Amino acid sequence: MSKEERPANLEPMQAWREWFLKNERDWSESLARMIKTDAVSKTLGKELNAMLYGQQALAKSMAGPMAMMNLPTRAEMTALSDRFGRLEDAVARIEAALVQMNSAAGKGAVQPPRTRKPARKTKKPARRDAE
Amino acid sequence: MTLNELMSSRSAELVALEQEMVRETATTPKELLYARGTLRLYHYLPQTDDIYRVPLMLVMSIVSKPYVFDLTHGQSLIEYLVQAGFDVYLIDWGTPRPEHSSVSIDDYVADWIPDCISQVQRHSGEREISLLGYCLGGILTLLYAALEPKGPVKNLPLLTTPINSEGMEMQRQLATGIDADRMIDMLGNVPTEVVQAGFQIQRPLQTTAGQLMLMNKSTDREFIKVHMRLVRWGDEALPIPGETFRQMHHDIFLENKIVRGEFKVRGRKMNLRDIRVPVLHVLAQHDHVVPYPAARDVIQLVGSRDKEEWVIPGGHVSVVTGLGAVTRTWPRLAAWLADRSV
């Protein structure tokens, strides 16, 4: 018996999945209500700060060892990514300039006339009085 | 077939499916009109014999990639609008780098949006323009329209745009616990991981539910591709420039300055009452990212006479993808815009 021919009641996991999906919105809303409290938002804020300081401390402590191993730091990789980004921006400016030059020379995409009107709304026929 | 061979062949199938999914994403033909820093302004090539007079520029949120507007053929708001005869442009903000940590909301609203508008005006030959903003992009377009009430904005359709932080309880509560100044001073930009965590915490079990749904439909190739597309988009959240986040944290989440008319752009207080152009605001009924109480004040506060609010079934992305969007929301949006784009 192929999977497609197997009746649904032989797949208990499918029933569980459907039950989950049916209730997911309500459960998400309940969880969201629990999260929407001062205590949780303050805790999340503290966790975020701790993570930021931890990340900063780790970056500082790793800078030396990574230089010794001749490995780039995150800052160096980010700077490289920024240079690629600026190169892409320059290429985009050139592309846009070429499009505009083509357009000025009459070789660009043809612009249709700006004469379009909305479709006329058909008037509903008047109701006949009951005879 | 051994278990290892089975797992390798399944994983090879998934990789092939993923590559197919990526190839099919953002396929509506376009040209790059303008580039400035990481910003890209695209123009979508017309597909009709004539187009509406007023061009339409889509402004995406700064934390997500804009290809959600052009997910795939048949599920693309941009494709739909282009085929309906609109002249469509898109601002892609790009991915901010550490050097962009000083970029603030003022830069988006008072510099980059007007710069893109002038590019669209020059390209289209039209002075007037419709701006469509999605989520945080809607905040930027609202602030621009308030900054330049006599400017070139002709229409302002908005999708799920939050302006009242009292309606965003989760975000506001988290903002009270976070020391944004310390985070920005240490990191520069708010990292992608923090942005993603911020989204996930609003519906903690959604990722698990998505994976279980995938298991239920493991033989449905198209379903898996749709799922992968949206998961990929959600995973590709963008970092937020430091100063932008500082303003969001202090001025929007904690002090709720937009609804109070006290949010400043280039030193000027922005009052939404100054907006008089037609405004449409489309909201989603079960949007856990932008709950209704966070967004309903848009229509109440703008000074426009021609203003409407639609609340559609679904969640945050249901305005830009899904069967309901294609069959109901987009046709209504196109009809609303068409009447106001001649």
PDB file of C-alpha atoms in Angstrom, chain A residues 3-4 13-18 20-21 23-25 27-29 31-33 35-46 48-49 51-56 74 78 81-97 99-100 103 108-119 121, chain B residues 31-40 43 45-55 83-87 89 97-100 119 122-126 169-170 173-179 182-183 186-187 194 201-206 208-213 215-216 218-219 286 335 338-339 341-342:
ATOM      1  CA  LYS A   3       1.596   6.301   1.278  1.00  0.00           C
ATOM      2  CA  GLU A   4      -1.107   8.016  -0.779  1.00  0.00           C
ATOM      3  CA  MET A  13       1.032  11.802  13.970  1.00  0.00           C
ATOM      4  CA  GLN A  14      -1.068  13.540  11.331  1.00  0.00           C
ATOM      5  CA  ALA A  15      -3.967  13.776  13.764  1.00  0.00           C
ATOM      6  CA  TRP A  16      -1.620  15.253  16.379  1.00  0.00           C
ATOM      7  CA  ARG A  17      -0.260  17.747  13.849  1.00  0.00           C
ATOM      8  CA  GLU A  18      -3.755  18.829  12.872  1.00  0.00           C
ATOM      9  CA  PHE A  20      -1.639  21.393  17.070  1.00  0.00           C
ATOM     10  CA  LEU A  21      -2.383  23.517  14.000  1.00  0.00           C
ATOM     11  CA  ASN A  23      -4.910  25.352  18.459  1.00  0.00           C
ATOM     12  CA  GLU A  24      -1.651  27.061  17.568  1.00  0.00           C
ATOM     13  CA  ARG A  25      -3.078  30.556  17.279  1.00  0.00           C
ATOM     14  CA  TRP A  27      -1.586  28.951  22.328  1.00  0.00           C
ATOM     15  CA  SER A  28       0.614  31.576  20.665  1.00  0.00           C
ATOM     16  CA  GLU A  29      -1.683  34.298  21.977  1.00  0.00           C
ATOM     17  CA  LEU A  31       2.279  32.659  25.336  1.00  0.00           C
ATOM     18  CA  ALA A  32       2.418  36.197  23.971  1.00  0.00           C
ATOM     19  CA  ARG A  33       0.280  37.392  26.909  1.00  0.00           C
ATOM     20  CA  ILE A  35       5.662  37.480  27.528  1.00  0.00           C
ATOM     21  CA  LYS A  36       3.966  40.880  27.531  1.00  0.00           C
ATOM     22  CA  THR A  37       4.866  41.627  31.154  1.00  0.00           C
ATOM     23  CA  ASP A  38       7.319  44.010  32.783  1.00  0.00           C
ATOM     24  CA  ALA A  39       9.237  41.151  34.373  1.00  0.00           C
ATOM     25  CA  VAL A  40       9.806  39.356  31.064  1.00  0.00           C
ATOM     26  CA  SER A  41      10.717  42.479  29.121  1.00  0.00           C
ATOM     27  CA  LYS A  42      13.201  43.547  31.833  1.00  0.00           C
ATOM     28  CA  THR A  43      14.726  40.077  31.867  1.00  0.00           C
ATOM     29  CA  LEU A  44      15.015  40.055  28.083  1.00  0.00           C
ATOM     30  CA  GLY A  45      16.610  43.489  28.199  1.00  0.00           C
ATOM     31  CA  LYS A  46      19.164  42.300  30.781  1.00  0.00           C
ATOM     32  CA  LEU A  48      20.445  41.309  25.648  1.00  0.00           C
ATOM     33  CA  ASN A  49      22.843  43.604  27.525  1.00  0.00           C
ATOM     34  CA  MET A  51      25.012  39.161  25.463  1.00  0.00           C
ATOM     35  CA  LEU A  52      26.280  42.443  24.033  1.00  0.00           C
ATOM     36  CA  TYR A  53      28.967  42.815  26.718  1.00  0.00           C
ATOM     37  CA  GLY A  54      29.912  39.166  26.386  1.00  0.00           C
ATOM     38  CA  GLN A  55      30.260  39.521  22.629  1.00  0.00           C
ATOM     39  CA  GLN A  56      32.405  42.629  23.038  1.00  0.00           C
ATOM     40  CA  ARG A  74      34.770  39.500  12.510  1.00  0.00           C
ATOM     41  CA  THR A  78      32.621  42.861   8.016  1.00  0.00           C
ATOM     42  CA  SER A  81      31.721  42.687   3.135  1.00  0.00           C
ATOM     43  CA  ASP A  82      31.273  46.468   3.256  1.00  0.00           C
ATOM     44  CA  ARG A  83      33.771  46.892   0.417  1.00  0.00           C
ATOM     45  CA  PHE A  84      31.851  44.371  -1.681  1.00  0.00           C
ATOM     46  CA  GLY A  85      28.646  46.244  -0.849  1.00  0.00           C
ATOM     47  CA  ARG A  86      30.146  49.531  -2.024  1.00  0.00           C
ATOM     48  CA  LEU A  87      31.332  47.841  -5.223  1.00  0.00           C
ATOM     49  CA  GLU A  88      27.797  46.555  -5.829  1.00  0.00           C
ATOM     50  CA  ASP A  89      26.445  50.067  -5.246  1.00  0.00           C
ATOM     51  CA  ALA A  90      28.888  51.441  -7.834  1.00  0.00           C
ATOM     52  CA  VAL A  91      27.878  48.784 -10.373  1.00  0.00           C
ATOM     53  CA  ALA A  92      24.210  49.598  -9.742  1.00  0.00           C
ATOM     54  CA  ARG A  93      24.867  53.307 -10.380  1.00  0.00           C
ATOM     55  CA  ILE A  94      26.539  52.436 -13.678  1.00  0.00           C
ATOM     56  CA  GLU A  95      23.660  50.160 -14.647  1.00  0.00           C
ATOM     57  CA  ALA A  96      21.089  52.857 -13.831  1.00  0.00           C
ATOM     58  CA  ALA A  97      23.094  55.439 -15.793  1.00  0.00           C
ATOM     59  CA  VAL A  99      19.423  52.577 -18.618  1.00  0.00           C
ATOM     60  CA  GLN A 100      18.873  56.313 -18.528  1.00  0.00           C
ATOM     61  CA  SER A 103      16.153  55.869 -22.648  1.00  0.00           C
ATOM     62  CA  GLY A 108      14.908  52.116 -23.952  1.00  0.00           C
ATOM     63  CA  ALA A 109      11.600  50.444 -23.147  1.00  0.00           C
ATOM     64  CA  VAL A 110       8.694  52.043 -25.003  1.00  0.00           C
ATOM     65  CA  GLN A 111       6.389  54.055 -22.774  1.00  0.00           C
ATOM     66  CA  PRO A 112       2.758  53.627 -23.811  1.00  0.00           C
ATOM     67  CA  PRO A 113       0.502  56.687 -23.869  1.00  0.00           C
ATOM     68  CA  ARG A 114      -0.959  57.732 -20.496  1.00  0.00           C
ATOM     69  CA  THR A 115      -4.521  57.647 -21.743  1.00  0.00           C
ATOM     70  CA  ARG A 116      -5.990  54.697 -19.867  1.00  0.00           C
ATOM     71  CA  LYS A 117      -9.360  55.182 -18.240  1.00  0.00           C
ATOM     72  CA  PRO A 118     -11.027  53.021 -15.601  1.00  0.00           C
ATOM     73  CA  ALA A 119     -13.601  50.537 -16.826  1.00  0.00           C
ATOM     74  CA  LYS A 121     -19.137  50.851 -13.928  1.00  0.00           C
TER      75      LYS A 121
ATOM     76  CA  GLU B  31      14.718  48.039 -15.226  1.00  0.00           C
ATOM     77  CA  LEU B  32      16.951  49.738 -12.677  1.00  0.00           C
ATOM     78  CA  LEU B  33      16.195  53.414 -12.962  1.00  0.00           C
ATOM     79  CA  TYR B  34      18.230  54.932 -10.132  1.00  0.00           C
ATOM     80  CA  ALA B  35      20.730  53.850  -7.524  1.00  0.00           C
ATOM     81  CA  ARG B  36      21.962  55.788  -4.521  1.00  0.00           C
ATOM     82  CA  GLY B  37      23.935  54.062  -1.791  1.00  0.00           C
ATOM     83  CA  THR B  38      22.062  50.834  -1.120  1.00  0.00           C
ATOM     84  CA  LEU B  39      18.805  52.263  -2.514  1.00  0.00           C
ATOM     85  CA  ARG B  40      17.523  50.956  -5.835  1.00  0.00           C
ATOM     86  CA  HIS B  43      10.605  50.750 -13.002  1.00  0.00           C
ATOM     87  CA  LEU B  45       8.047  47.611 -17.859  1.00  0.00           C
ATOM     88  CA  PRO B  46       4.493  48.325 -19.057  1.00  0.00           C
ATOM     89  CA  GLN B  47       2.531  45.376 -20.397  1.00  0.00           C
ATOM     90  CA  THR B  48      -0.552  47.189 -21.708  1.00  0.00           C
ATOM     91  CA  ASP B  49      -1.145  49.343 -24.783  1.00  0.00           C
ATOM     92  CA  ASP B  50      -1.892  52.345 -22.616  1.00  0.00           C
ATOM     93  CA  ILE B  51      -1.288  53.186 -18.958  1.00  0.00           C
ATOM     94  CA  TYR B  52      -2.907  55.350 -16.312  1.00  0.00           C
ATOM     95  CA  ARG B  53      -1.600  58.903 -16.176  1.00  0.00           C
ATOM     96  CA  VAL B  54      -0.488  58.932 -12.562  1.00  0.00           C
ATOM     97  CA  PRO B  55       2.505  56.695 -11.811  1.00  0.00           C
ATOM     98  CA  GLN B  83      -1.206  44.175 -16.141  1.00  0.00           C
ATOM     99  CA  ALA B  84      -4.048  46.386 -14.919  1.00  0.00           C
ATOM    100  CA  GLY B  85      -2.385  49.313 -16.684  1.00  0.00           C
ATOM    101  CA  PHE B  86      -0.529  51.097 -13.879  1.00  0.00           C
ATOM    102  CA  ASP B  87       2.930  52.578 -14.329  1.00  0.00           C
ATOM    103  CA  TYR B  89       7.907  51.887  -9.609  1.00  0.00           C
ATOM    104  CA  ARG B  97      25.863  48.408   6.332  1.00  0.00           C
ATOM    105  CA  PRO B  98      27.694  49.590   9.488  1.00  0.00           C
ATOM    106  CA  GLU B  99      28.468  52.901   7.735  1.00  0.00           C
ATOM    107  CA  HIS B 100      24.687  53.561   7.580  1.00  0.00           C
ATOM    108  CA  GLN B 119      13.370  60.502 -10.486  1.00  0.00           C
ATOM    109  CA  ARG B 122      11.599  62.990 -14.607  1.00  0.00           C
ATOM    110  CA  HIS B 123      11.166  59.492 -16.058  1.00  0.00           C
ATOM    111  CA  SER B 124       7.382  59.570 -16.408  1.00  0.00           C
ATOM    112  CA  GLY B 125       6.944  63.213 -17.315  1.00  0.00           C
ATOM    113  CA  GLU B 126       4.198  63.456 -14.690  1.00  0.00           C
ATOM    114  CA  GLU B 169       1.332  45.952  23.193  1.00  0.00           C
ATOM    115  CA  MET B 170       4.053  43.387  22.592  1.00  0.00           C
ATOM    116  CA  GLN B 173       6.334  46.150  26.261  1.00  0.00           C
ATOM    117  CA  LEU B 174       9.590  44.835  24.798  1.00  0.00           C
ATOM    118  CA  ALA B 175      10.708  48.384  24.078  1.00  0.00           C
ATOM    119  CA  THR B 176      10.403  49.287  27.779  1.00  0.00           C
ATOM    120  CA  GLY B 177      12.900  46.557  28.699  1.00  0.00           C
ATOM    121  CA  ILE B 178      15.460  47.200  25.981  1.00  0.00           C
ATOM    122  CA  ASP B 179      18.221  49.776  26.392  1.00  0.00           C
ATOM    123  CA  ARG B 182      23.320  51.035  24.632  1.00  0.00           C
ATOM    124  CA  MET B 183      22.527  48.483  21.915  1.00  0.00           C
ATOM    125  CA  MET B 186      27.659  49.061  20.819  1.00  0.00           C
ATOM    126  CA  LEU B 187      26.389  47.537  17.597  1.00  0.00           C
ATOM    127  CA  VAL B 194      17.230  40.799  16.700  1.00  0.00           C
ATOM    128  CA  ILE B 201       8.167  36.516  19.679  1.00  0.00           C
ATOM    129  CA  GLN B 202       4.836  37.974  18.599  1.00  0.00           C
ATOM    130  CA  ARG B 203       3.569  34.564  17.551  1.00  0.00           C
ATOM    131  CA  PRO B 204       5.948  32.123  19.233  1.00  0.00           C
ATOM    132  CA  LEU B 205       4.557  28.876  17.819  1.00  0.00           C
ATOM    133  CA  GLN B 206       4.112  30.012  14.230  1.00  0.00           C
ATOM    134  CA  THR B 208       6.584  25.144  14.524  1.00  0.00           C
ATOM    135  CA  ALA B 209       3.092  25.278  13.047  1.00  0.00           C
ATOM    136  CA  GLY B 210       4.560  26.022   9.630  1.00  0.00           C
ATOM    137  CA  GLN B 211       6.847  23.020   9.828  1.00  0.00           C
ATOM    138  CA  LEU B 212       4.008  20.731  10.929  1.00  0.00           C
ATOM    139  CA  MET B 213       1.822  21.975   8.078  1.00  0.00           C
ATOM    140  CA  MET B 215       4.811  17.617   7.072  1.00  0.00           C
ATOM    141  CA  ASN B 216       1.074  17.274   6.487  1.00  0.00           C
ATOM    142  CA  SER B 218       4.904  16.783   2.170  1.00  0.00           C
ATOM    143  CA  THR B 219       3.788  15.400  -1.201  1.00  0.00           C
ATOM    144  CA  HIS B 286      -5.832  38.604  12.251  1.00  0.00           C
ATOM    145  CA  ALA B 335     -10.356  49.875  -9.008  1.00  0.00           C
ATOM    146  CA  ALA B 338      -7.836  53.572 -11.320  1.00  0.00           C
ATOM    147  CA  ASP B 339     -10.601  56.065 -10.513  1.00  0.00           C
ATOM    148  CA  SER B 341      -5.156  57.944 -11.537  1.00  0.00           C
ATOM    149  CA  VAL B 342      -6.542  59.632 -14.651  1.00  0.00           C
TER     150      VAL B 342
END
